[in-house]
Each structure stands twice: as structure tokens, then as C-alpha cells.
Coordinates of C-alpha atoms and ligand atoms in Angstrom, one line a residue:
M23 CA 52.6 56.8 -0.5
A24 CA 49.2 56.0 -2.0
S25 CA 49.4 54.3 -5.4
I26 CA 47.2 52.3 -7.8
I27 CA 47.6 50.5 -11.1
G28 CA 45.0 48.8 -13.3
T29 CA 45.0 46.8 -16.5
W30 CA 43.8 48.0 -19.9
R31 CA 42.2 51.2 -21.1
M32 CA 38.9 50.0 -19.7
S33 CA 40.1 50.5 -16.1
Y34 CA 41.4 54.1 -16.6
D35 CA 38.3 56.0 -15.5
S36 CA 37.6 53.9 -12.4
V37 CA 41.3 53.7 -11.5
A38 CA 41.5 57.5 -11.8
E39 CA 38.5 58.0 -9.5
A40 CA 39.9 55.4 -7.1
Y41 CA 43.2 57.2 -7.0
R42 CA 41.4 60.5 -6.1
R43 CA 39.7 58.6 -3.3
L44 CA 43.0 56.9 -2.1
C45 CA 44.6 60.4 -2.0
G46 CA 41.7 61.6 0.1
G47 CA 42.3 58.8 2.7
E48 CA 40.2 56.0 1.3
S49 CA 41.4 52.5 2.1
A50 CA 43.2 50.4 -0.5
M51 CA 40.5 47.8 -0.1
N52 CA 37.7 50.2 -1.0
A53 CA 39.7 51.7 -3.8
V54 CA 40.4 48.3 -5.4
E55 CA 36.8 47.1 -5.0
Y56 CA 35.5 50.4 -6.5
A57 CA 37.8 50.3 -9.5
V58 CA 37.1 46.7 -10.4
A59 CA 33.3 46.8 -9.7
E60 CA 32.9 49.8 -11.9
V61 CA 34.3 47.8 -14.8
E62 CA 32.3 44.8 -13.9
K63 CA 29.0 46.7 -14.1
N64 CA 29.7 48.4 -17.4
P65 CA 28.3 46.2 -20.3
A66 CA 30.4 48.2 -22.8
F67 CA 33.4 46.2 -21.4
T68 CA 32.6 42.9 -22.8
S69 CA 35.3 40.7 -21.1
V70 CA 34.4 41.4 -17.5
G71 CA 31.2 41.1 -15.4
Y72 CA 27.8 42.1 -16.8
G73 CA 27.6 41.3 -20.5
G74 CA 30.9 39.4 -20.4
L75 CA 32.1 37.0 -23.1
P76 CA 29.9 33.9 -23.2
A77 CA 31.0 30.3 -23.0
R78 CA 30.2 27.6 -25.6
D79 CA 26.7 27.1 -24.1
G80 CA 25.9 30.9 -24.3
Q81 CA 26.1 31.4 -20.6
V82 CA 28.4 34.0 -19.0
Y83 CA 30.6 32.4 -16.3
L84 CA 32.7 34.8 -14.2
D85 CA 35.8 34.4 -12.1
A86 CA 37.3 36.9 -9.6
G87 CA 40.1 37.0 -7.0
W88 CA 41.2 39.1 -4.1
M89 CA 44.3 39.1 -1.9
D90 CA 45.3 41.2 1.2
G91 CA 49.1 41.6 1.1
N92 CA 49.2 42.4 4.9
T93 CA 47.6 39.1 6.0
L94 CA 48.3 36.9 2.9
R95 CA 44.6 36.1 3.0
C96 CA 42.7 35.5 -0.2
G97 CA 39.1 35.2 -1.5
A98 CA 37.9 33.9 -4.9
V99 CA 34.8 32.9 -6.8
L100 CA 34.9 30.7 -9.9
S101 CA 32.5 30.1 -12.7
V102 CA 29.6 32.1 -11.3
R103 CA 26.7 33.1 -13.5
H104 CA 24.5 35.4 -11.4
I105 CA 26.7 37.4 -8.9
S106 CA 26.4 41.0 -10.0
S107 CA 29.9 41.9 -8.7
P108 CA 32.2 38.8 -8.4
V109 CA 35.0 41.0 -7.0
K110 CA 32.8 42.0 -4.0
A111 CA 32.1 38.3 -3.3
A112 CA 35.9 37.6 -3.5
R113 CA 36.6 40.5 -1.1
L114 CA 34.1 39.2 1.4
L115 CA 35.5 35.7 1.2
C116 CA 39.0 37.1 2.0
G117 CA 39.4 36.8 5.7
R118 CA 38.1 33.3 6.0
A119 CA 40.7 30.8 7.1
K120 CA 38.9 28.0 5.2
N121 CA 36.4 27.9 2.4
W122 CA 37.7 31.1 0.8
M123 CA 37.5 29.8 -2.7
L124 CA 34.0 28.9 -3.9
C125 CA 32.7 27.9 -7.3
G126 CA 29.3 27.8 -9.0
E127 CA 26.2 27.4 -7.0
G128 CA 28.0 27.5 -3.6
A129 CA 29.6 30.8 -4.4
E130 CA 26.2 32.1 -5.5
A131 CA 24.5 31.0 -2.3
F132 CA 27.3 32.8 -0.4
A133 CA 26.7 36.0 -2.4
I134 CA 23.0 35.9 -1.7
A135 CA 23.5 35.3 2.0
A136 CA 26.1 38.2 2.0
G137 CA 23.5 40.6 0.4
I138 CA 25.2 41.0 -3.0
P139 CA 22.6 41.4 -5.7
V140 CA 22.2 38.5 -8.1
M141 CA 21.0 38.8 -11.7
D142 CA 21.4 37.4 -15.1
M143 CA 24.8 38.6 -16.3
R144 CA 24.0 38.0 -20.0
T145 CA 23.0 41.0 -22.1
D146 CA 21.4 41.1 -25.6
N147 CA 24.8 41.8 -26.9
S148 CA 26.5 38.9 -25.3
V149 CA 23.8 36.5 -26.6
H150 CA 24.2 38.1 -30.0
R151 CA 28.0 37.6 -30.0
W152 CA 27.5 34.0 -29.0
R153 CA 25.0 33.3 -31.8
E154 CA 27.3 35.0 -34.4
R155 CA 30.3 33.0 -33.3
L156 CA 28.3 29.7 -33.4
A157 CA 27.3 30.6 -36.9
D158 CA 30.9 31.2 -37.8
E159 CA 31.7 27.7 -36.7
I160 CA 35.0 28.8 -35.3
S161 CA 36.4 26.2 -32.9
A162 CA 36.6 27.1 -29.2
A163 CA 40.3 26.1 -29.2
G164 CA 41.3 29.1 -31.2
A165 CA 39.0 31.6 -29.6
Y166 CA 41.3 33.9 -27.7
D167 CA 39.6 36.9 -29.2
G168 CA 40.8 39.7 -27.0
H169 CA 39.5 38.5 -23.6
D170 CA 40.9 40.8 -21.0
T171 CA 40.9 40.7 -17.2
V172 CA 40.5 43.8 -15.1
C173 CA 43.2 43.6 -12.4
V174 CA 43.8 46.5 -9.9
I175 CA 46.5 46.8 -7.2
A176 CA 46.4 49.6 -4.7
K177 CA 48.4 50.6 -1.6
D178 CA 47.1 53.2 0.8
D179 CA 48.9 55.6 3.2
E180 CA 48.4 53.1 6.0
G181 CA 50.6 50.6 4.1
H182 CA 47.8 48.2 3.1
L183 CA 48.5 46.5 -0.2
I184 CA 45.5 44.9 -2.0
V185 CA 44.9 43.2 -5.4
G186 CA 41.6 42.4 -7.0
T187 CA 40.8 40.7 -10.4
S188 CA 37.7 39.9 -12.4
T189 CA 37.0 38.4 -15.8
S190 CA 34.5 36.4 -17.9
G191 CA 37.5 34.4 -19.2
L192 CA 38.0 32.9 -22.6
F193 CA 35.3 33.5 -25.3
M194 CA 33.5 30.3 -26.2
K195 CA 35.3 28.4 -23.3
E196 CA 34.1 25.0 -22.2
P197 CA 31.6 25.4 -19.4
G198 CA 33.6 24.7 -16.2
R199 CA 36.8 26.1 -17.6
V200 CA 38.6 28.3 -15.1
G201 CA 41.6 30.5 -16.0
D202 CA 44.3 32.3 -13.9
T203 CA 42.1 35.2 -12.6
P204 CA 40.8 33.6 -9.4
I205 CA 44.0 31.5 -8.8
A206 CA 46.4 33.0 -6.2
G207 CA 50.0 33.0 -7.4
S208 CA 48.9 32.9 -11.1
G209 CA 46.3 35.7 -11.7
F210 CA 47.3 37.7 -8.6
Y211 CA 49.6 37.7 -5.6
A212 CA 50.3 40.3 -2.9
D213 CA 52.7 40.4 0.1
A214 CA 53.0 43.8 1.7
E215 CA 56.6 42.9 2.7
A216 CA 57.6 42.5 -1.0
G217 CA 55.0 43.7 -3.5
A218 CA 52.0 42.6 -5.6
A219 CA 51.4 41.5 -9.1
A220 CA 48.5 40.5 -11.4
A221 CA 48.1 39.0 -14.8
T222 CA 45.9 39.3 -17.9
G223 CA 45.9 37.2 -21.0
L224 CA 45.6 33.5 -21.8
G225 CA 45.0 31.9 -18.4
E226 CA 46.2 28.5 -19.5
D227 CA 49.6 29.9 -20.2
I228 CA 49.8 32.3 -17.2
M229 CA 49.0 29.5 -14.8
R230 CA 51.8 27.3 -16.1
G231 CA 54.3 30.0 -15.1
C232 CA 52.7 31.1 -11.8
L233 CA 53.6 34.6 -13.0
S234 CA 52.2 36.8 -10.3
Y235 CA 53.9 34.9 -7.5
E236 CA 57.1 34.8 -9.6
T237 CA 57.1 38.6 -10.0
V238 CA 56.6 39.1 -6.2
A239 CA 59.3 36.6 -5.4
R240 CA 61.7 38.6 -7.5
M241 CA 60.8 41.8 -5.6
R242 CA 61.3 39.9 -2.3
A243 CA 64.8 38.9 -3.5
G244 CA 65.6 42.6 -4.1
D245 CA 64.7 43.3 -7.7
N246 CA 63.1 46.7 -8.4
V247 CA 59.5 46.4 -9.5
Q248 CA 60.0 47.0 -13.3
H249 CA 63.0 44.6 -13.5
A250 CA 61.0 42.0 -11.5
V251 CA 58.0 42.1 -13.7
E252 CA 59.9 42.2 -16.9
T253 CA 62.3 39.4 -16.1
A254 CA 59.5 37.2 -14.7
L255 CA 57.7 37.4 -18.0
Q256 CA 60.9 37.3 -20.2
T257 CA 62.3 34.2 -18.4
Y258 CA 59.0 32.4 -18.9
M259 CA 58.8 33.4 -22.5
M260 CA 62.3 32.1 -23.1
R261 CA 61.5 28.8 -21.4
R262 CA 58.4 28.5 -23.6
D263 CA 60.5 29.4 -26.6
R264 CA 62.9 26.5 -25.9
M265 CA 59.9 24.2 -25.9
G266 CA 58.8 25.6 -29.3
E267 CA 55.8 27.5 -27.8
E268 CA 55.2 31.1 -28.7
T269 CA 53.8 33.5 -26.1
E270 CA 51.3 35.8 -27.6
N271 CA 49.0 37.1 -24.9
I272 CA 50.3 37.7 -21.5
S273 CA 50.6 41.0 -19.7
L274 CA 51.5 41.8 -16.1
I275 CA 51.2 44.7 -13.7
A276 CA 53.1 45.1 -10.4
M277 CA 53.6 47.3 -7.4
D278 CA 56.4 47.1 -4.9
A279 CA 56.0 47.5 -1.1
A280 CA 56.7 51.3 -1.4
G281 CA 54.0 51.8 -4.1
N282 CA 56.3 52.0 -7.2
V283 CA 54.7 50.4 -10.2
G284 CA 55.8 48.4 -13.3
A285 CA 54.4 46.4 -16.2
A286 CA 55.4 44.0 -18.8
T287 CA 53.7 42.4 -21.8
S288 CA 54.2 40.0 -24.7
M289 CA 51.8 42.0 -26.8
E290 CA 52.1 44.8 -29.3
S291 CA 49.9 47.0 -27.2
F292 CA 49.0 46.7 -23.5
P293 CA 47.5 49.9 -22.1
F294 CA 47.4 50.3 -18.3
A295 CA 46.4 53.0 -15.9
A296 CA 48.5 54.1 -12.9
G297 CA 48.2 56.8 -10.2
T298 CA 51.3 57.5 -8.3
P299 CA 52.9 60.7 -6.8
D300 CA 53.9 61.5 -10.4
G301 CA 50.2 61.8 -11.2
M302 CA 47.4 59.8 -12.8
F303 CA 48.2 58.6 -16.3
L304 CA 47.4 56.1 -19.0
Y305 CA 50.4 54.2 -20.2
E306 CA 51.0 51.8 -23.1
A307 CA 53.5 48.9 -22.9
V308 CA 54.6 47.8 -26.3
Y309 CA 56.6 44.6 -27.0
R310 CA 58.1 44.5 -30.4
H311 CA 61.2 42.7 -31.8
G312 CA 62.1 41.5 -28.4
Q313 CA 62.1 45.0 -26.8
L314 CA 59.6 46.3 -24.2
T315 CA 58.9 50.1 -24.2
I316 CA 56.5 51.9 -22.0
G317 CA 55.2 55.4 -22.6
R318 CA 52.4 57.7 -21.6
R319 CA 49.3 58.0 -23.8
H320 CA 46.3 60.3 -24.0
P321 CA 43.2 58.4 -22.9
E322 CA 41.4 59.6 -26.0
D323 CA 44.1 58.0 -28.3
I324 CA 43.5 54.4 -27.0
P325 CA 40.1 52.7 -27.8
L326 CA 37.9 52.5 -24.6
G327 CA 37.4 48.7 -25.0
S328 CA 41.1 47.9 -25.0
Ligands
LIG30 N1 43.1 35.6 -17.9 C1 41.7 35.2 -17.9 C2 41.4 33.9 -18.3 O1 42.2 33.3 -19.0 O2 40.4 33.4 -18.0

């Protein structure tokens, strides 16, 4: 069965359109690229792509990842400033046996050679936010500030399982900082024989738990998708708790090899979009007092930027 799942309210419209296309016979690759690239090009979504959250130097540095669950091949771009669609570049790199993870200028040269348009990814708004934050003199160390990765997983009727991710990363990050989003196993993982998962939240914490791989490993061991994603996150949160570390900002989406979907979060509100044979819906995962609940929400009831 064709299925798709994407992080946050911001992905709902493009995931819904991608689901229509998947049901019409479109490939999972094209559905994932479409859903992520639509978010990347919309400057109203300030944590991804064009107009993303600036780093400490005022530049917008973008990361993206891609994995094909049928071949276990990956592509990724790190810390790129001018690639109009980082996820397209990551998709094109996927398939290479070597040199599939490129950063900075090398990634931009690849994108130009591949015909992906390059442009200044800053907007007046991103420059304005940077200037305001500088004026506030808030330290970069505390600047989580709601940065959110768009992650989309899709499976088509041919059984292809694909995951794509894209983000501008942490607001006021140090230039050169890279989070989980382009890192296989942390920000994303897909194995068509087991399932796929992707993460959003504070990359430094997600990477220490390799949470996407952990979720897929649990499905491979026989867990159902919701149990796998929930226990992957809960086990990590409990481990962190034993070290005296709180977990505030991690959310995961997952899909099993049959196209069933699941999600988990450490946050009070994590909206996500999913299209399955049950229909296309916006959901909200809520983690409160140690309990995770997931319910359907009307898209108009959840702010577009969340
Ligand atoms: N999860 C995105 C980042 O930390 O960069």
C-alpha cells in the first residue's frame, strides 16, 4: 500500500499533495522530493531551505539527507549556502557508491554541475531575525528556538521505501555546525526489509542516540512501528535521565515495511501529517507527565509554522 508521513504542520499541504500523487502511481522518490522541496522553497517556513534560520554570522547554512531503503544507499549535503533545494542534491548524490556526502563548496559545485539552481538563501526576514537576535545578546548555546526539520518518509505500491530530510539547523549556530539531519542513522534511516524513521529536534541530542537507526532496528527485531518508535525514544530519554540530562526537543516519525506509520515525541506538541489507506490527516503527538498520546487535528487548528 502507498503511505507517506511528514514532520510538523508545515509539511501537511505538500505531504497531502504527495499522497495524492503516490495514490495515482507516482514513485516514492518523487513523492518525497516533492513534499520536502515544497517546504524548502516556502520562506514562510523559517527553519528549512529558503529564508531558513541564520547562523551566528548571519548566513543560512542548510543540511539535507536522503536514503533509499531498497538499496541502503544514501546522499547528503552539509552546510550549503546557495543550493536552492538541498534535498534534490541529496537525492542526486544517493546512488553513488563513494562521495555521497558532500559539504560546503564541494556540494555547491556538485549542485551546479547537476543543474540545480543556486541562489542566496537568505531573505530580508532571515537577516532581520539575525540582527534582532544579535541585539538581544542571547548566547548561541541557548538558542534552540523552535528549529524544526522537515522529514518525509514514503512507500509506493512497488514497495520502494524512501526518506528525505532538510533543515537550516539550530538558530545562531556556529558556522560549520552540523546536526543530525544529513547523518544516516541519526536524522534518517530506511531499510525496505524493516522500515524507516526520521528525527527532528536538537541534533546534538538525536545523534548521541542514533535514534533513526535504533527505531528501524527495533522494527527489524519484530516490534510494531508505534512500539518501535516509542520505545526507541523512551529508552534513550530514560538513559539520559539517569545521567541527569532532560530531553526536551526530540520527535520521531516512522514507517514499517508494510506502510504502517507511527510517531513519538518528548514535546508537549508535535504535529505530523500522514497519508495511509485510512486517509490523509494531520495528527498531533503530545507528551505530558510521561504519557504519549496521538490524536487527529484539523489543520486549521494548528499554526502553519509549527
Ligand atoms: N535537527 C536539526 C538540527 O539539529 O540541525
